[in-house]
XYZ file of C-alpha atoms in Angstrom:
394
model
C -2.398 9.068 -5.379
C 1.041 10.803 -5.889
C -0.150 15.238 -4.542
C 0.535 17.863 -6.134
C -0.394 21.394 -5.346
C -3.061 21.104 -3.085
C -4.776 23.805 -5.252
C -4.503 22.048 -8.406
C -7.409 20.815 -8.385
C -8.113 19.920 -12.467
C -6.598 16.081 -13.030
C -7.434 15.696 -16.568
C -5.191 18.861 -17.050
C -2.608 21.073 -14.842
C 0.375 20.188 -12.767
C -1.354 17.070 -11.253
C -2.012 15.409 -14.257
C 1.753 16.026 -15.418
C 2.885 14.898 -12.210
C 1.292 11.333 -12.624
C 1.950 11.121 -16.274
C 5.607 11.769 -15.368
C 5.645 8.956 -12.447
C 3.917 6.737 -15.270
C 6.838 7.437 -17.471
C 9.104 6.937 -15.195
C 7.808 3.454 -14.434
C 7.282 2.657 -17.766
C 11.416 3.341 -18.839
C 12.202 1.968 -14.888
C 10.451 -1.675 -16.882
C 11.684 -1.405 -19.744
C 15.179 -0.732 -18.967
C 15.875 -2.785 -15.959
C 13.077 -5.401 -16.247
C 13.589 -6.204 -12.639
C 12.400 -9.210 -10.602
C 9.346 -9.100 -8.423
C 9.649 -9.181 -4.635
C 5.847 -9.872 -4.091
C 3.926 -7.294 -1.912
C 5.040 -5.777 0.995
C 3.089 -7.146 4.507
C 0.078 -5.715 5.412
C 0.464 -3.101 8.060
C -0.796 -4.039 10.985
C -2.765 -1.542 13.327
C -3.317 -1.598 16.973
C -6.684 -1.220 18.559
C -7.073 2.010 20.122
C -6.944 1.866 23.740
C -5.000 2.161 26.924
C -4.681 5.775 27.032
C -6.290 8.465 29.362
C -9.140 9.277 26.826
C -11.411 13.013 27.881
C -14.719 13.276 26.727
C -15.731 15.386 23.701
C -18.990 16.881 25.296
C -19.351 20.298 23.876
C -16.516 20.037 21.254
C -17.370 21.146 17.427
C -16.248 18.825 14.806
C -13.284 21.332 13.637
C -12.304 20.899 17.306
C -10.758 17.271 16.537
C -7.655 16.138 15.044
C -7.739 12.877 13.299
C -5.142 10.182 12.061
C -6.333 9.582 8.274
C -4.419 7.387 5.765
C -3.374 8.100 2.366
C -4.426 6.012 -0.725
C -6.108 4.045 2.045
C -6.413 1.518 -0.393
C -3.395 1.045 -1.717
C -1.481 -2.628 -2.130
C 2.080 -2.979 -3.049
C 1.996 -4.288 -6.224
C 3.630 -5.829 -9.288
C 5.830 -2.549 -10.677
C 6.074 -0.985 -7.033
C 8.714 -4.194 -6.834
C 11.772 -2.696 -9.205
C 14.097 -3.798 -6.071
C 14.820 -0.052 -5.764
C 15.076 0.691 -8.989
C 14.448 4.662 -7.953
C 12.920 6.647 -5.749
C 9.054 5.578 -7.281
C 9.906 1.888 -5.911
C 9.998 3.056 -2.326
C 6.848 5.369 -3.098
C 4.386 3.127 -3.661
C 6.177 0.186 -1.293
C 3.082 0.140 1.218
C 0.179 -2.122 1.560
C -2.495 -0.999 3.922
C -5.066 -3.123 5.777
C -8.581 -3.732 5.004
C -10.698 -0.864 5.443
C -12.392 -2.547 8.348
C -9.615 -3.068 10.037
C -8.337 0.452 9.650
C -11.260 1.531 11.397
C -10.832 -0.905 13.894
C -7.361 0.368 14.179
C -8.692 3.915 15.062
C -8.675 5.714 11.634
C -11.152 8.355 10.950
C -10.201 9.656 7.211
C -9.372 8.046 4.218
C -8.640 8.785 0.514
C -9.991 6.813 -2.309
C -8.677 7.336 -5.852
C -11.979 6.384 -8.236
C -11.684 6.209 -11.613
C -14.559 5.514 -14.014
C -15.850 2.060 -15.628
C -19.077 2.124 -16.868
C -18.460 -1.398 -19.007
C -16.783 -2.997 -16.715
C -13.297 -4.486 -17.452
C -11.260 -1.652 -18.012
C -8.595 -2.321 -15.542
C -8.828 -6.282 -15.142
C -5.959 -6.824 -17.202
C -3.542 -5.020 -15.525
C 0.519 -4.803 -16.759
C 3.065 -7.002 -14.939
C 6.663 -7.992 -15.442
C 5.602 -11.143 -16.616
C 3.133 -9.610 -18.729
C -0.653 -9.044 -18.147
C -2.637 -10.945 -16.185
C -6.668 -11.082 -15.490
C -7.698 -9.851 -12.446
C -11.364 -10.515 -12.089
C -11.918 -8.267 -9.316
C -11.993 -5.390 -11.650
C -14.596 -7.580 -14.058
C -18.281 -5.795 -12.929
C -19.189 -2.254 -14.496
C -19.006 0.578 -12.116
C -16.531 2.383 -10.310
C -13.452 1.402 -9.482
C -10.892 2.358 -6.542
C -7.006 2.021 -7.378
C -3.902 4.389 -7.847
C -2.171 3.787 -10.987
C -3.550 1.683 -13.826
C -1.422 -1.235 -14.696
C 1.654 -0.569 -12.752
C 0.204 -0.069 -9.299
C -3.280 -1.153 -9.117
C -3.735 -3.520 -6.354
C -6.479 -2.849 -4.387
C -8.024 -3.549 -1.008
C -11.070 -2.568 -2.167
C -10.679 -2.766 -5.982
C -14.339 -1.476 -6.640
C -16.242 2.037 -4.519
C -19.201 0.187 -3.979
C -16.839 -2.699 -1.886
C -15.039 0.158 -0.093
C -18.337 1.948 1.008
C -20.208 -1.479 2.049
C -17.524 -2.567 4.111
C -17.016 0.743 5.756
C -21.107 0.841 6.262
C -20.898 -2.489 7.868
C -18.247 -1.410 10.376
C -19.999 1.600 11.241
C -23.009 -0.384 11.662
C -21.541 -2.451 14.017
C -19.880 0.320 15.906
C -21.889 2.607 17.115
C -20.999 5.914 18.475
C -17.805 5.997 16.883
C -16.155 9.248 15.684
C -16.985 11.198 12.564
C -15.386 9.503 9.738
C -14.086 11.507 6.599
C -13.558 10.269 2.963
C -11.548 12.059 0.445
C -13.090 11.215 -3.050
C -10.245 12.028 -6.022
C -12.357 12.014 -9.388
C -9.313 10.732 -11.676
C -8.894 10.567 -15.449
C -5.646 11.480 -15.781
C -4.337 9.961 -19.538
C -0.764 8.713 -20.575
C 0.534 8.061 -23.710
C 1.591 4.776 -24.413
C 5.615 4.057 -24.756
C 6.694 1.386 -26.921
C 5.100 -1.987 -26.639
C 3.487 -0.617 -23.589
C -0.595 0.355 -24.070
C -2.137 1.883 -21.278
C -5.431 1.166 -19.760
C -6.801 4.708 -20.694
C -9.145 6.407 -17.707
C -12.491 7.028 -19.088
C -13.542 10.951 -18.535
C -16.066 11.947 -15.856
C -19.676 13.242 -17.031
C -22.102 14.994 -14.607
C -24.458 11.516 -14.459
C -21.579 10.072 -12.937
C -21.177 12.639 -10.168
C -24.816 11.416 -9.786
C -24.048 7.842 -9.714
C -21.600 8.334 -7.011
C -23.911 10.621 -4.745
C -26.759 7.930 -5.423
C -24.147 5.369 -4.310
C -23.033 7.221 -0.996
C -26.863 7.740 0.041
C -27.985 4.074 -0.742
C -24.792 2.549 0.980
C -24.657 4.510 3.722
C -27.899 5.532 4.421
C -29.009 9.421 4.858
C -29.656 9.336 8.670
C -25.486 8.507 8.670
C -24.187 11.777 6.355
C -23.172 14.564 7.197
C -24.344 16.776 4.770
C -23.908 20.810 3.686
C -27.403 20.913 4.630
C -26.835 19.520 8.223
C -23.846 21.996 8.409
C -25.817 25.052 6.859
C -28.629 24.801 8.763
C -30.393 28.342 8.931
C -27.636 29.877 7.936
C -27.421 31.287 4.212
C -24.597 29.689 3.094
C -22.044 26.823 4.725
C -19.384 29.376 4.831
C -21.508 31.436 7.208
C -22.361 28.984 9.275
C -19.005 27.599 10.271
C -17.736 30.767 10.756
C -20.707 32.269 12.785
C -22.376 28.911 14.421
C -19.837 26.756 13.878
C -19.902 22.940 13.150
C -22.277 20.553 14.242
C -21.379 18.783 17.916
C -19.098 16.558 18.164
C -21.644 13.860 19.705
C -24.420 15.247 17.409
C -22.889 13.760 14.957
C -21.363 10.244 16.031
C -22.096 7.672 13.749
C -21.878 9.456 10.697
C -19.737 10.280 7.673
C -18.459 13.128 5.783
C -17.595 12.295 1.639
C -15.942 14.828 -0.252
C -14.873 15.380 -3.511
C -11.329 16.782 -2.939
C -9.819 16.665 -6.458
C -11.057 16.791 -10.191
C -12.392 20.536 -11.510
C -15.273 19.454 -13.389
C -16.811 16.788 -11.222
C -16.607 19.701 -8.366
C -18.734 21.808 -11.100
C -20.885 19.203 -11.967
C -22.059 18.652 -8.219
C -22.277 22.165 -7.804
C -24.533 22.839 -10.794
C -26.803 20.138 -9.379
C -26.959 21.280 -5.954
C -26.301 25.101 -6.259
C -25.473 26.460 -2.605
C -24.919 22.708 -2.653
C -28.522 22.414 -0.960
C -29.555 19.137 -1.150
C -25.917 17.405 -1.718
C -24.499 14.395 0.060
C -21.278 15.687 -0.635
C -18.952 18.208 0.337
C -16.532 20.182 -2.542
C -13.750 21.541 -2.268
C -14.122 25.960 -2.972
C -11.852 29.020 -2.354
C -12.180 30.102 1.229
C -14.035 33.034 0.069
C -16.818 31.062 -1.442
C -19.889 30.386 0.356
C -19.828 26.825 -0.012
C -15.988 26.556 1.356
C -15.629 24.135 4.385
C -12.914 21.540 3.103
C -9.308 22.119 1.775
C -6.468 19.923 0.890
C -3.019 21.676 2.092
C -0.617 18.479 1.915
C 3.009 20.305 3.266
C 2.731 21.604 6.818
C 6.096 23.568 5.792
C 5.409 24.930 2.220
C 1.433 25.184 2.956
C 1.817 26.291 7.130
C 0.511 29.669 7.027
C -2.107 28.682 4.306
C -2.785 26.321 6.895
C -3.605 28.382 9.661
C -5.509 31.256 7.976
C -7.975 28.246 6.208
C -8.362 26.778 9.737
C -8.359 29.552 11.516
C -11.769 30.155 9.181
C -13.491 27.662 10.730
C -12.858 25.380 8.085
C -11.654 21.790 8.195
C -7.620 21.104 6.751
C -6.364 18.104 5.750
C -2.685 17.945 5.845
C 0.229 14.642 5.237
C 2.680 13.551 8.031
C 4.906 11.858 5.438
C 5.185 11.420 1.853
C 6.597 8.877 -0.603
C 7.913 7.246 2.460
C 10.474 9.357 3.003
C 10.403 9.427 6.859
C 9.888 5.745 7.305
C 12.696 5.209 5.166
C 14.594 8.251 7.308
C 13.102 7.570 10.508
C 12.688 11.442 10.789
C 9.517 12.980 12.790
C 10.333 16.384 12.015
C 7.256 16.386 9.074
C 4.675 14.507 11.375
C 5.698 16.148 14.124
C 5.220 19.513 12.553
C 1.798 18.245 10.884
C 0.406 17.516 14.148
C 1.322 20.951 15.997
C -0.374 22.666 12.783
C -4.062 23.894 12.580
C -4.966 20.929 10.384
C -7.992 18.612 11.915
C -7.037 15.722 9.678
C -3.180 14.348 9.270
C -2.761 11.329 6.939
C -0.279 8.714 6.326
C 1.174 6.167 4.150
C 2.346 4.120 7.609
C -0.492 4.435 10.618
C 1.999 1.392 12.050
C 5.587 0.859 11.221
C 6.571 -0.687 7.933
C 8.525 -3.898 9.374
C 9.071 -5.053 6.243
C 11.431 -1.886 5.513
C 13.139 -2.313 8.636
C 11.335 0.986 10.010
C 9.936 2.031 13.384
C 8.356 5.258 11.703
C 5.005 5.740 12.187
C 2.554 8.277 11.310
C 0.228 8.351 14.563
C 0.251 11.154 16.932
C 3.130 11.103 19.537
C 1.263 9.433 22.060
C 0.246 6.450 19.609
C -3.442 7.576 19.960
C -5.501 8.186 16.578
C -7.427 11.067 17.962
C -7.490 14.007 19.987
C -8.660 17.154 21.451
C -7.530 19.798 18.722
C -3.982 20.761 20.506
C -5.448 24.800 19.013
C -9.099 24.324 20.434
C -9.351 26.742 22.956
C -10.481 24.484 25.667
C -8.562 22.636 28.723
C -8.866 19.399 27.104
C -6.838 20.731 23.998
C -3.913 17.825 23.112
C -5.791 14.933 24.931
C -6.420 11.807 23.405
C -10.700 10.996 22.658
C -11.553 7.273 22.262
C -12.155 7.491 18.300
């Protein structure tokens, strides 16, 4: 989804929620004024396998010892109003379509960022808005939740429901053993828009605590317990997670192939929610996303490694684990520029995503977000140990 402030964390209020309401406008009047023709989606982007490259080992490495190649909206597809030919700078934003999740992972990602959005009925979002008017898109049909970015302009999804995102990553993991940690951003959206005109919004449904539940049922059913890695594998003896990472540190790198890492990185009261039923967050599945000076910090969202660098450092330099972007509304594939990747992978941050893990041909770019070497994952390049800035098979 379009980030704000990575410490706006509310999105049924705040600057977030503004921010999409105001890119919803601005597609809306972009419609309505120009009514422009649709190009049909952009090509899939296609990923390399990993390999060919000198790869170390990662005996004795923590897991904040990594850096990882994640990709943002990792489920998006460029879709019916992301087609204005240009008509701004929102056009270009969205102009991406990723690959399957599958073959993302196959392609050497190890974080990804999934925008759900209640659906308890089912239906909400099949009908989705086109130029030519709206359309029924089945996919969205079954009750439950449902993975997408904007609904009605830009809703095509890989994965158009959570419980097809998490089976599919399950069965890759399944059948690849012994790969890296993998990390999944969960966005809790609800974020409303008034309608304009003629134009009635699909409105997001709000989140309740029994949903929070729902979705930590779903991650332990779909992926299985002995694959999570949970606070309580993280806290261990410790009193809190915050002590633990900062005393102990995190679990082994090859303690914990195999396994994933969910966490609920924006949306106030669904954070609240989980943390009234796990207090400590003993017990949880999931991770949430705290002040550094809370005991139950670990995770934090700091998208600009030029506005957020020093917040960057001191949060990593905690122990805890930093997600930052290498590029944004496609800017730099657009540009060709490497200065914000560039700078993103020389920060503290262990995860760097991007809207273009392989060039976007169809924009006549040879941008990409990967490290410089073309890997997907390496050695933390700040770990303070001889194999910092090598490449690890992912």
């Amino acid at each position: 989804m379009p980030d704000a402030s990575a410490n706006s964390l509310d999105v049924g209020s705040g600057r977030r929620a503004r921010r999409r309401a105001a890119i919803l406008l601005a597609a809306c009047a972009a419609v309505l004024a120009v009514g422009a023709t649709h190009r049909g989606p952009a090509p899939a982007l296609r990923l390399p396998a990993p390999g060919g490259l000198p790869y170390v080992s990662t005996d004795g490495l923590r897991l904040n010892q990594l850096q990882l190649t994640g990709t943002h909206n990792s489920y998006h597809v460029d879709s019916n109003a992301t087609t204005l030919e240009r008509v701004n700078a929102l056009a270009v934003a969205w102009d991406v379509s990723l690959p399957p999740l599958p073959q993302q992972l196959d392609g050497g990602i190890r974080a990804f960022e999934l925008d759900v959005f209640v659906d308890d009925e089912g239906g909400r979002f099949a009908q989705p808005l086109t130029l030519l008017g709206r359309t029924h898109d089945e996919r969205f049909d079954p009750p439950g939740f449902k993975v997408l970015h904007v609904p009605d302009l830009d809703q095509d999804s890989i994965c158009p429901t959570l419980a097809g995102c998490l089976q599919d990553m399950s069965a890759w993991s399944a059948a690849h053993p012994g790969h890296l940690p993998v990390m999944v951003m969960i966005e809790c959206v609800e974020v409303r828009v008034p309608n304009i005109g003629p134009i009635d919004f699909a409105d997001p449904a709000p989140w309740e605590r029994r949903h929070v539940e729902e979705l930590e049922r779903m991650v332990r059913d779909t992926i299985g317990e002995d694959r999570l890695i949970t606070p309580d594998l993280v806290r261990g003896e410790s009193a809190n997670v915050r002590e633990a990472i900062t005393g102990r540190g995190w679990p082994l790198v090859d303690e914990v192939r195999g396994r994933f890492m969910f966490v609920i990185t924006c949306g106030i009261r669904c954070d609240e929610f989980l943390r009234s039923m796990h207090p400590g967050l003993r017990g949880s599945a999931l991770f949430a996303i705290v002040g550094t000076d809370h005991p139950d910090t670990s995770f934090h969202v700091l998208n600009d490694p030029f506005a957020d660098a020093k917040e960057i450092e001191s949060t990593a330099a905690l122990g805890c684990i930093v997600r930052t972007r290498a590029d944004e509304n496609m800017a730099e594939a657009l540009s060709g520029s490497t200065e914000r990747r560039d700078r993103a992978h020389a920060s503290g941050a262990q995860i760097v995503s991007t809207d273009c893990p392989a060039p976007p041909a169809h924009l006549g770019s040879r941008y990409s977000g990967r490290m410089p070497d073309g890997g997907t994952a390496r050695v933390h390049p700040r770990a303070t140990d001889p194999r910092a800035g090598k490449p690890i098979l992912p």
